[in-house]
CSV table of C-alpha atoms in Angstrom, one decimal:
chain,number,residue,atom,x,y,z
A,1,UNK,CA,-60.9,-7.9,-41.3
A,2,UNK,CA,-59.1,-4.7,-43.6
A,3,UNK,CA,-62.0,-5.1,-46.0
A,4,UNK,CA,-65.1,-4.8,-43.0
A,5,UNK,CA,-62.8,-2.0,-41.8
A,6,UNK,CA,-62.5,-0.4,-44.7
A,7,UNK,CA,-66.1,-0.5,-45.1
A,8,UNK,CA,-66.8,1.0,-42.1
A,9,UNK,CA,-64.1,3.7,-43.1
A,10,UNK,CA,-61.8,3.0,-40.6
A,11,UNK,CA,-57.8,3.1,-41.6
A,12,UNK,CA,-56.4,0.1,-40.3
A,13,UNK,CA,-52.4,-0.1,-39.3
A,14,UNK,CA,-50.9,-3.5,-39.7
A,15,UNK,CA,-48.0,-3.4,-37.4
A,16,UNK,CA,-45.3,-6.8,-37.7
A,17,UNK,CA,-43.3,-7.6,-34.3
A,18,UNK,CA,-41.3,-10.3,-36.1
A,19,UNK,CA,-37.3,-9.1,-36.0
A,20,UNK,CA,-35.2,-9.5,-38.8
A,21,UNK,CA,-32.2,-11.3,-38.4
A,22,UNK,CA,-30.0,-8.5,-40.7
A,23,UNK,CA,-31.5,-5.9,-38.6
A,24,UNK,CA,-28.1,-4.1,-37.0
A,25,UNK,CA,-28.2,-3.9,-33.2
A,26,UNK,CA,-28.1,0.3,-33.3
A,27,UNK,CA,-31.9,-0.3,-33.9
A,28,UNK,CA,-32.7,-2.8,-31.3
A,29,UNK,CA,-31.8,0.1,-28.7
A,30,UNK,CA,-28.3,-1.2,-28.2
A,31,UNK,CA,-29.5,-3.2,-25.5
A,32,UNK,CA,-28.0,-6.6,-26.0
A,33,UNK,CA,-24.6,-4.4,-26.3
A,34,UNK,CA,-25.3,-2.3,-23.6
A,35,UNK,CA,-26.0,-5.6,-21.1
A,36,UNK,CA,-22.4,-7.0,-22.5
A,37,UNK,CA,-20.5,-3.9,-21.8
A,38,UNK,CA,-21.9,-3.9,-17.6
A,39,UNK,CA,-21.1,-7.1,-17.3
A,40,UNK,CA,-17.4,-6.4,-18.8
A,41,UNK,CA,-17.5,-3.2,-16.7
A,42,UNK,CA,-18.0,-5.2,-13.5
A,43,UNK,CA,-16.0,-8.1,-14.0
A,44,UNK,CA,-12.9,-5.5,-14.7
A,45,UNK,CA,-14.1,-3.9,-11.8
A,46,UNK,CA,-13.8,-7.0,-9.6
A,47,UNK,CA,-11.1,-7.9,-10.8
A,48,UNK,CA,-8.6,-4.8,-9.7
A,49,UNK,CA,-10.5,-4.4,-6.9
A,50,UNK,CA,-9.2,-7.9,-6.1
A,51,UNK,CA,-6.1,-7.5,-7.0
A,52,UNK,CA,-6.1,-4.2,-5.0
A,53,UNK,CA,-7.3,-5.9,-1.7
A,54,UNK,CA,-4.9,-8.9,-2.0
A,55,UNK,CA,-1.9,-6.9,-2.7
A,56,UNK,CA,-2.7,-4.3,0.8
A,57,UNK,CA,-3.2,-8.0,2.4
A,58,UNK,CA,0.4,-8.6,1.8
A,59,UNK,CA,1.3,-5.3,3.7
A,60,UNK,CA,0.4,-7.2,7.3
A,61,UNK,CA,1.8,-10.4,6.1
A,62,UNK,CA,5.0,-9.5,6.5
A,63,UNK,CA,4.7,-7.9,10.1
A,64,UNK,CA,3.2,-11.5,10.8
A,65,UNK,CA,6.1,-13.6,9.1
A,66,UNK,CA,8.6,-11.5,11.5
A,67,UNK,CA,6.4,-11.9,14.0
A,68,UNK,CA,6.3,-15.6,13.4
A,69,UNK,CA,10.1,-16.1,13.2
A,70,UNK,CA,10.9,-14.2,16.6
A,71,UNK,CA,7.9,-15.7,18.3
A,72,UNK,CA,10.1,-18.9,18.5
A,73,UNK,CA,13.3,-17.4,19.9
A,74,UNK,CA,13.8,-17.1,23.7
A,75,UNK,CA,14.4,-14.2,24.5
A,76,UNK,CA,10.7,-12.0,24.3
A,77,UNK,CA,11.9,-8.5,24.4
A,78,UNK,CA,12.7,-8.9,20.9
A,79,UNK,CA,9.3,-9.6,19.8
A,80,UNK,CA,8.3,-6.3,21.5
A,81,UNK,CA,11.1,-3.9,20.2
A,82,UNK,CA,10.2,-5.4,16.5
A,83,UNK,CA,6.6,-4.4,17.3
A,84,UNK,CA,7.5,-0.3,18.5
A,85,UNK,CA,9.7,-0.1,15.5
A,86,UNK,CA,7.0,-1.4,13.3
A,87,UNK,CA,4.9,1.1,14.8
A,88,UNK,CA,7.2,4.6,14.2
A,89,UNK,CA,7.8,2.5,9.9
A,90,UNK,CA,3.8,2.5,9.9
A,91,UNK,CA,3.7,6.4,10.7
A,92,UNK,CA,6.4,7.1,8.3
A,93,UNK,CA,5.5,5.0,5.3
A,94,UNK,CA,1.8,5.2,5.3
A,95,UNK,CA,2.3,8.4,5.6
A,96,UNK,CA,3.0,8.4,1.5
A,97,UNK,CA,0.0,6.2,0.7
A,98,UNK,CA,-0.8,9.0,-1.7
A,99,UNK,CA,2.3,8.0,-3.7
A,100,UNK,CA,0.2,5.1,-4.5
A,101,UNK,CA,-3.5,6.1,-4.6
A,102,UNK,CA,-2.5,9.0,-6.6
A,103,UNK,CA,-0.7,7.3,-8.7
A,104,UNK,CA,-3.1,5.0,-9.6
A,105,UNK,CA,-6.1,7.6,-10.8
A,106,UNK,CA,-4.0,9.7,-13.0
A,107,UNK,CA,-2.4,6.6,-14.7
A,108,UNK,CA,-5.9,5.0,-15.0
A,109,UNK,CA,-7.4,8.9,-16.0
A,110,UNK,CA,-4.1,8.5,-18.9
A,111,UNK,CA,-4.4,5.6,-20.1
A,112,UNK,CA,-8.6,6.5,-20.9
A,113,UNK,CA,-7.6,9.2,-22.6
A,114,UNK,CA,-5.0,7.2,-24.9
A,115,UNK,CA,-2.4,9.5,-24.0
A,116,UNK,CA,1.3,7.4,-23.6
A,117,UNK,CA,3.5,10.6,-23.0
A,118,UNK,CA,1.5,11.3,-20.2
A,119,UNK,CA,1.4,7.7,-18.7
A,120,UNK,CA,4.8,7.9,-19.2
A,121,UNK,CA,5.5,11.1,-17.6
A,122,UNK,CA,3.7,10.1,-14.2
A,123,UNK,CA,5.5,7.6,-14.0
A,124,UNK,CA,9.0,9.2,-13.9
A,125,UNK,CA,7.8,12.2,-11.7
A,126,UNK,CA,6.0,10.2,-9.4
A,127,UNK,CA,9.3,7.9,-8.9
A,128,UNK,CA,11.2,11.0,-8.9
A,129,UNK,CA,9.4,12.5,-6.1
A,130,UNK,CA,9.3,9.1,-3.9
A,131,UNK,CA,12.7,8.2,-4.3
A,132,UNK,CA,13.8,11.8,-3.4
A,133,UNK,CA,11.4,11.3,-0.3
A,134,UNK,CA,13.1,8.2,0.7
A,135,UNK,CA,16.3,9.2,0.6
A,136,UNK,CA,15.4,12.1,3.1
A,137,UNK,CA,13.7,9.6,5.2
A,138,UNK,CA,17.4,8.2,5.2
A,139,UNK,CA,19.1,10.9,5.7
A,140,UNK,CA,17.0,12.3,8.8
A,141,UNK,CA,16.5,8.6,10.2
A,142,UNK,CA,18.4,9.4,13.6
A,143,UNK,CA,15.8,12.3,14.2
A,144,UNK,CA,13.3,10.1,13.4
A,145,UNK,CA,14.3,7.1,15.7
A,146,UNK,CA,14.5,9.5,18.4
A,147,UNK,CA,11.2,11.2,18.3
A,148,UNK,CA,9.6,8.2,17.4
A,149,UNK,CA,11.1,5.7,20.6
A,150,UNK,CA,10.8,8.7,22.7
A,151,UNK,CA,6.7,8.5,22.3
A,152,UNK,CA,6.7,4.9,22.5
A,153,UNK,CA,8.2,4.3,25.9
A,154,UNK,CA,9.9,0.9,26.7
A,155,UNK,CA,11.8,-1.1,28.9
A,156,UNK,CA,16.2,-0.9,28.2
A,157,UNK,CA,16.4,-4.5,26.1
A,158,UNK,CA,12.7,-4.0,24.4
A,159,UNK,CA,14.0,-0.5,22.9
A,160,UNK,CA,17.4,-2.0,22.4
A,161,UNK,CA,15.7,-4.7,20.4
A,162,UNK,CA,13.5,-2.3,18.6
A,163,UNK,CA,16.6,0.1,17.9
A,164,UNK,CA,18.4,-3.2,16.1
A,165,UNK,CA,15.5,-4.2,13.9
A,166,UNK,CA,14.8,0.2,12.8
A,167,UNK,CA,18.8,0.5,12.0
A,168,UNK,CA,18.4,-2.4,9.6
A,169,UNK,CA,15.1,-1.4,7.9
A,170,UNK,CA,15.5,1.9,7.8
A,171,UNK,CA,17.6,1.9,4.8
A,172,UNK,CA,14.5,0.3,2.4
A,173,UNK,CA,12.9,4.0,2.7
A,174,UNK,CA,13.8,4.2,-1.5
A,175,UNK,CA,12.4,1.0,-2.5
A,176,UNK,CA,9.0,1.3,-0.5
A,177,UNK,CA,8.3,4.3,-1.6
A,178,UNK,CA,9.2,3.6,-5.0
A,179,UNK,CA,7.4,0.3,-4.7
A,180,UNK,CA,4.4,2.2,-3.8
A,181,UNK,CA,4.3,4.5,-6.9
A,182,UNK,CA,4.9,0.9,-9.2
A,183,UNK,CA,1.9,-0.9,-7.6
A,184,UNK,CA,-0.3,2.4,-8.4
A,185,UNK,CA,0.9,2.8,-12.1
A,186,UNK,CA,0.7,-1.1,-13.1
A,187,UNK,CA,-2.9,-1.0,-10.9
A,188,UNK,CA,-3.9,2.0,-12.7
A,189,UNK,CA,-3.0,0.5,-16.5
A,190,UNK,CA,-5.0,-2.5,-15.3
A,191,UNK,CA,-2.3,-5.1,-14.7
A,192,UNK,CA,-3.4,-6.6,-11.5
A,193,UNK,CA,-1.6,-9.6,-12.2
A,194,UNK,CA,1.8,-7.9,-11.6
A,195,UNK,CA,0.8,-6.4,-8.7
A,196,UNK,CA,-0.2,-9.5,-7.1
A,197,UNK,CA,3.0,-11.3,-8.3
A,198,UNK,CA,5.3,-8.5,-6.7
A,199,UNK,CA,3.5,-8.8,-3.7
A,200,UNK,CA,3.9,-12.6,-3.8
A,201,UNK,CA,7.5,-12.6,-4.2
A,202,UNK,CA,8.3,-9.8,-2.1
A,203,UNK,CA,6.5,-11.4,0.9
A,204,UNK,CA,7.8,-14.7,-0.2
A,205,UNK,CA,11.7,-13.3,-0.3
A,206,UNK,CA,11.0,-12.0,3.2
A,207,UNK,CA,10.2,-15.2,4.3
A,208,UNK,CA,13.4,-16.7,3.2
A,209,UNK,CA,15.5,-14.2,4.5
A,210,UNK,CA,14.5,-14.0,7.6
A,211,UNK,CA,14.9,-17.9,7.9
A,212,UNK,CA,18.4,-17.2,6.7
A,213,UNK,CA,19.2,-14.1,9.3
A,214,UNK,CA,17.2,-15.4,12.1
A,215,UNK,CA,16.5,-18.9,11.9
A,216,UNK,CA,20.3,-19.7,10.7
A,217,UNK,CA,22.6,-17.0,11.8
A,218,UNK,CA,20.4,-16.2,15.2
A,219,UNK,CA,20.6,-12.4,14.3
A,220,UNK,CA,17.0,-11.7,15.9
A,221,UNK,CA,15.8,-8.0,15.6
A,222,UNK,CA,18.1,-7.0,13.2
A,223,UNK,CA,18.2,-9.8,11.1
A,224,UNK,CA,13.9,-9.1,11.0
A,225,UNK,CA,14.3,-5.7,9.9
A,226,UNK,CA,17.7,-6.8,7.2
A,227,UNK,CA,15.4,-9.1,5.6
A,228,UNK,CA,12.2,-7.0,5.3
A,229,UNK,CA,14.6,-4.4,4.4
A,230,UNK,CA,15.7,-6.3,1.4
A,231,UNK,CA,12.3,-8.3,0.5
A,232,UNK,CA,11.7,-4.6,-0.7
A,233,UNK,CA,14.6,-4.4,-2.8
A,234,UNK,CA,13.7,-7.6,-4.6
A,235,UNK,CA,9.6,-6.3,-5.1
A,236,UNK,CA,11.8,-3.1,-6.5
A,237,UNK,CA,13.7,-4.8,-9.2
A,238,UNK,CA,11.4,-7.4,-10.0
A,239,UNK,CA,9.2,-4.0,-10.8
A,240,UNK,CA,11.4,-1.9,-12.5
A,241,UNK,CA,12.2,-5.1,-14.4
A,242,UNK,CA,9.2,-5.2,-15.8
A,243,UNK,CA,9.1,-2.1,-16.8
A,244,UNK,CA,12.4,-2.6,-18.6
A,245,UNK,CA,11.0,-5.6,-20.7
A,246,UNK,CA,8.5,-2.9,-22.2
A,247,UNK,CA,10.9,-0.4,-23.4
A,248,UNK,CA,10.7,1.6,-20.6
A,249,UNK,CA,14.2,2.9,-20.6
A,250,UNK,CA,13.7,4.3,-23.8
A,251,UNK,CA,10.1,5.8,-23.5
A,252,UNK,CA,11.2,7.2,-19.8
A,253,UNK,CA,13.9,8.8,-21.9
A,254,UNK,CA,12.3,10.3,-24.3
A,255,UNK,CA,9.9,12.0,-22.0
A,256,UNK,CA,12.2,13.1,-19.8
A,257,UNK,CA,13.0,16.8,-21.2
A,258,UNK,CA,9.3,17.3,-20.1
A,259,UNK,CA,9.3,15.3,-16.5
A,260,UNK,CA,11.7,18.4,-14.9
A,261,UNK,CA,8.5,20.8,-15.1
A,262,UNK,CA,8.3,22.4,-11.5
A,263,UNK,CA,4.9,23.3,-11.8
A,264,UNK,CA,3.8,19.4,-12.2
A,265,UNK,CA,6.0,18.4,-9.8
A,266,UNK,CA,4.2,20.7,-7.3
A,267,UNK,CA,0.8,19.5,-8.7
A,268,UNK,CA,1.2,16.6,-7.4
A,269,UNK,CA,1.8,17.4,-3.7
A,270,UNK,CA,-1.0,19.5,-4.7
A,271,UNK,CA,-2.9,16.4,-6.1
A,272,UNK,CA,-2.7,14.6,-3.1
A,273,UNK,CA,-2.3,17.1,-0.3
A,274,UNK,CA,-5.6,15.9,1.4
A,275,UNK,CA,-5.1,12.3,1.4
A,276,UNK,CA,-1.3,12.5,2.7
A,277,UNK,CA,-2.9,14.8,5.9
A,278,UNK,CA,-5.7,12.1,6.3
A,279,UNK,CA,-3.6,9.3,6.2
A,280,UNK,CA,-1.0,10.8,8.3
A,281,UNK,CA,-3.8,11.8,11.1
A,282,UNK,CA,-5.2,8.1,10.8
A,283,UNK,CA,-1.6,6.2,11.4
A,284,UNK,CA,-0.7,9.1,14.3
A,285,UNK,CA,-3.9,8.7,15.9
A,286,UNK,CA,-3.0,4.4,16.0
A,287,UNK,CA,0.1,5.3,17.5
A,288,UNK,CA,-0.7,7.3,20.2
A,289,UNK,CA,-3.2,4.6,21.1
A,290,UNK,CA,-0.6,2.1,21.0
A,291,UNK,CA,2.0,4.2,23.0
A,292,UNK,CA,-1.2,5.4,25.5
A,293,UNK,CA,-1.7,1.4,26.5
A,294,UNK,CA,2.0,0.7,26.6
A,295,UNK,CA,2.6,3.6,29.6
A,296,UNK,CA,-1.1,2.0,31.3
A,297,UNK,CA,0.8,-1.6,31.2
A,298,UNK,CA,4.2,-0.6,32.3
A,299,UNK,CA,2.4,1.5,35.9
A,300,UNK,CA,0.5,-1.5,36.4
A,301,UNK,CA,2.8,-3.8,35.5
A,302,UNK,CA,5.3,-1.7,38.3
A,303,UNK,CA,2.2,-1.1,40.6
A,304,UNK,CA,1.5,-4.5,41.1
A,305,UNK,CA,5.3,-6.1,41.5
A,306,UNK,CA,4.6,-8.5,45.0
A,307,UNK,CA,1.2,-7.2,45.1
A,308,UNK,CA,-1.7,-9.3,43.4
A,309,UNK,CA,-4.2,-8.0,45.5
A,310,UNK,CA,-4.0,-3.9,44.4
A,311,UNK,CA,-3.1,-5.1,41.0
A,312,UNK,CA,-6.4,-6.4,41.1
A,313,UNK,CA,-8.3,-3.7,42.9
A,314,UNK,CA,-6.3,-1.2,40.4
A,315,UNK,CA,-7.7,-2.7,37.1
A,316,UNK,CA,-11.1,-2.7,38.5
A,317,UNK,CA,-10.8,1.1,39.5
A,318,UNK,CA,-9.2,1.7,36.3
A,319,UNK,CA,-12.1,-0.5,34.2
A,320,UNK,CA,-14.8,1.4,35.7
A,321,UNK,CA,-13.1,4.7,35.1
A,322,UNK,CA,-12.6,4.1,31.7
């Protein structure tokens, strides 16, 4: 076939598909390397996101396992005062989600670059800022209980019941916030596995506690809020011991002549300035809903007292008015 080409003057170009085994991938396109780093990207993807969503699952889980331990007592009032406090601890504490979320990026956006001092660093401003955050929570915690039963009116025993269970809790403000900024820096460094174990074992601790305070010593509301008050604890140490085990002491001190910068400090309210007004307008927005169908069940619950018939006409009137 050449030869007749060539007779015919035509240049032939033989061209041979076959790959050689010693060729290096950088010729081939990359592709086969390209294929194994997506499929790494997405199972690493998949697999904090996992961790993520499990761990934010354990937030309602311990609402539920107080909910579960004062559904079986008698009296029912106290099931309701443990659900306004729980209301006014939402507002408050989810309030400094951005503790966590913000956390979490500018670990993850250290740890890309390589850059320890920094990873370091966030973490001891960041714990800086929530425990200083908590402990004014603490210290303004009368205001707070105030304002917030005020909005969420009750009957006498259902707000004495709720007052019982926020005395006791109230003092965990330190350890959940702190807890917060720990899930974000071990979620942004990857470590979904500790995040899910703190979660376990905080949640599980709750669960014991509260069998101790209100299935043994029969201390209702406030033996709810003692022992979600020091399930946190537990999540707290178990973090900060982890932290420990990695020369942590020793790395958060040797950073620490550079954590005291007032301009980073204020970056990071800066950082997050966005999320902590969306977050707070998303929680207040649940509550006033909640404390809006509490004052519609206490008239009608008053308005129809001997009277089944206008209770009935009533919540037709009000069901088409709404």
């Amino acid at each position: 076939m050449e030869q007749s080409a060539q007779a015919l003057g035509v240049s032939v170009v033989v061209v041979d598909d076959t790959i050689d085994p010693s060729c290096p991938p950088e010729s081939l396109g990359m592709r086969g390397s390209s294929l194994s780093s997506e499929r790494l990207s997405l199972s690493r993807f998949f697999r904090l996101a996992g961790a993520n969503i499990l761990s934010n699952l354990m937030v309602p889980l311990a609402g539920l396992v107080d909910t579960a331990f004062l559904g079986h007592l008698d009296a029912i009032h106290h099931l309701g005062g443990v659900a306004l406090a729980t209301v006014i601890f939402n507002v408050v504490y989810w309030s400094f989600g951005f503790l966590r979320m913000g956390t979490t990026g500018t670990t993850a956006q250290a740890r890309g670059r390589g850059d320890e001092t920094d990873l370091w660093l966030i973490l001891l401003r960041n714990g800086t800022v929530a425990l200083g955050c908590g402990l004014v929570i603490v210290l303004f915690q009368v205001p707070i209980r105030e304002v917030g039963f005020s909005l969420l009116q009750a009957e006498a025993e259902v707000k004495a019941a709720g007052y019982a269970f926020y005395n006791a809790r109230i003092w965990d403000a330190p350890a959940v916030l702190l807890n917060l900024v720990l899930l974000g820096w071990f979620l942004g460094q990857e470590q979904g596995r500790r995040v899910l174990m703190l979660s376990l074992i905080g949640n599980g601790s709750n669960v014991v506690f509260n069998s101790l305070f209100i299935g043994y010593l029969g201390w209702a509301s406030a033996g709810a809020g003692l022992g979600t008050a020091l399930s946190q604890y537990v999540t707290m140490i178990l973090g900060v011991a982890l932290i420990l085990r990695e020369g942590g002491l020793t790395k958060l001190r040797q950073v620490a002549p550079q954590g005291w910068d007032g301009q980073a400090l204020k970056g990071i309210f800066s950082l997050n300035r966005d999320i902590l007004i969306r977050t707070f307008a998303l929680v207040m927005s649940f509550a006033l809903f909640i404390a809006a169908r509490r004052q519609v069940r206490t008239i009608r619950g008053r308005h129809c007292r001997g009277h089944p018939t206008r209770c009935q006409t009533g919540a037709r009137s009000f069901a088409r008015s709404a």
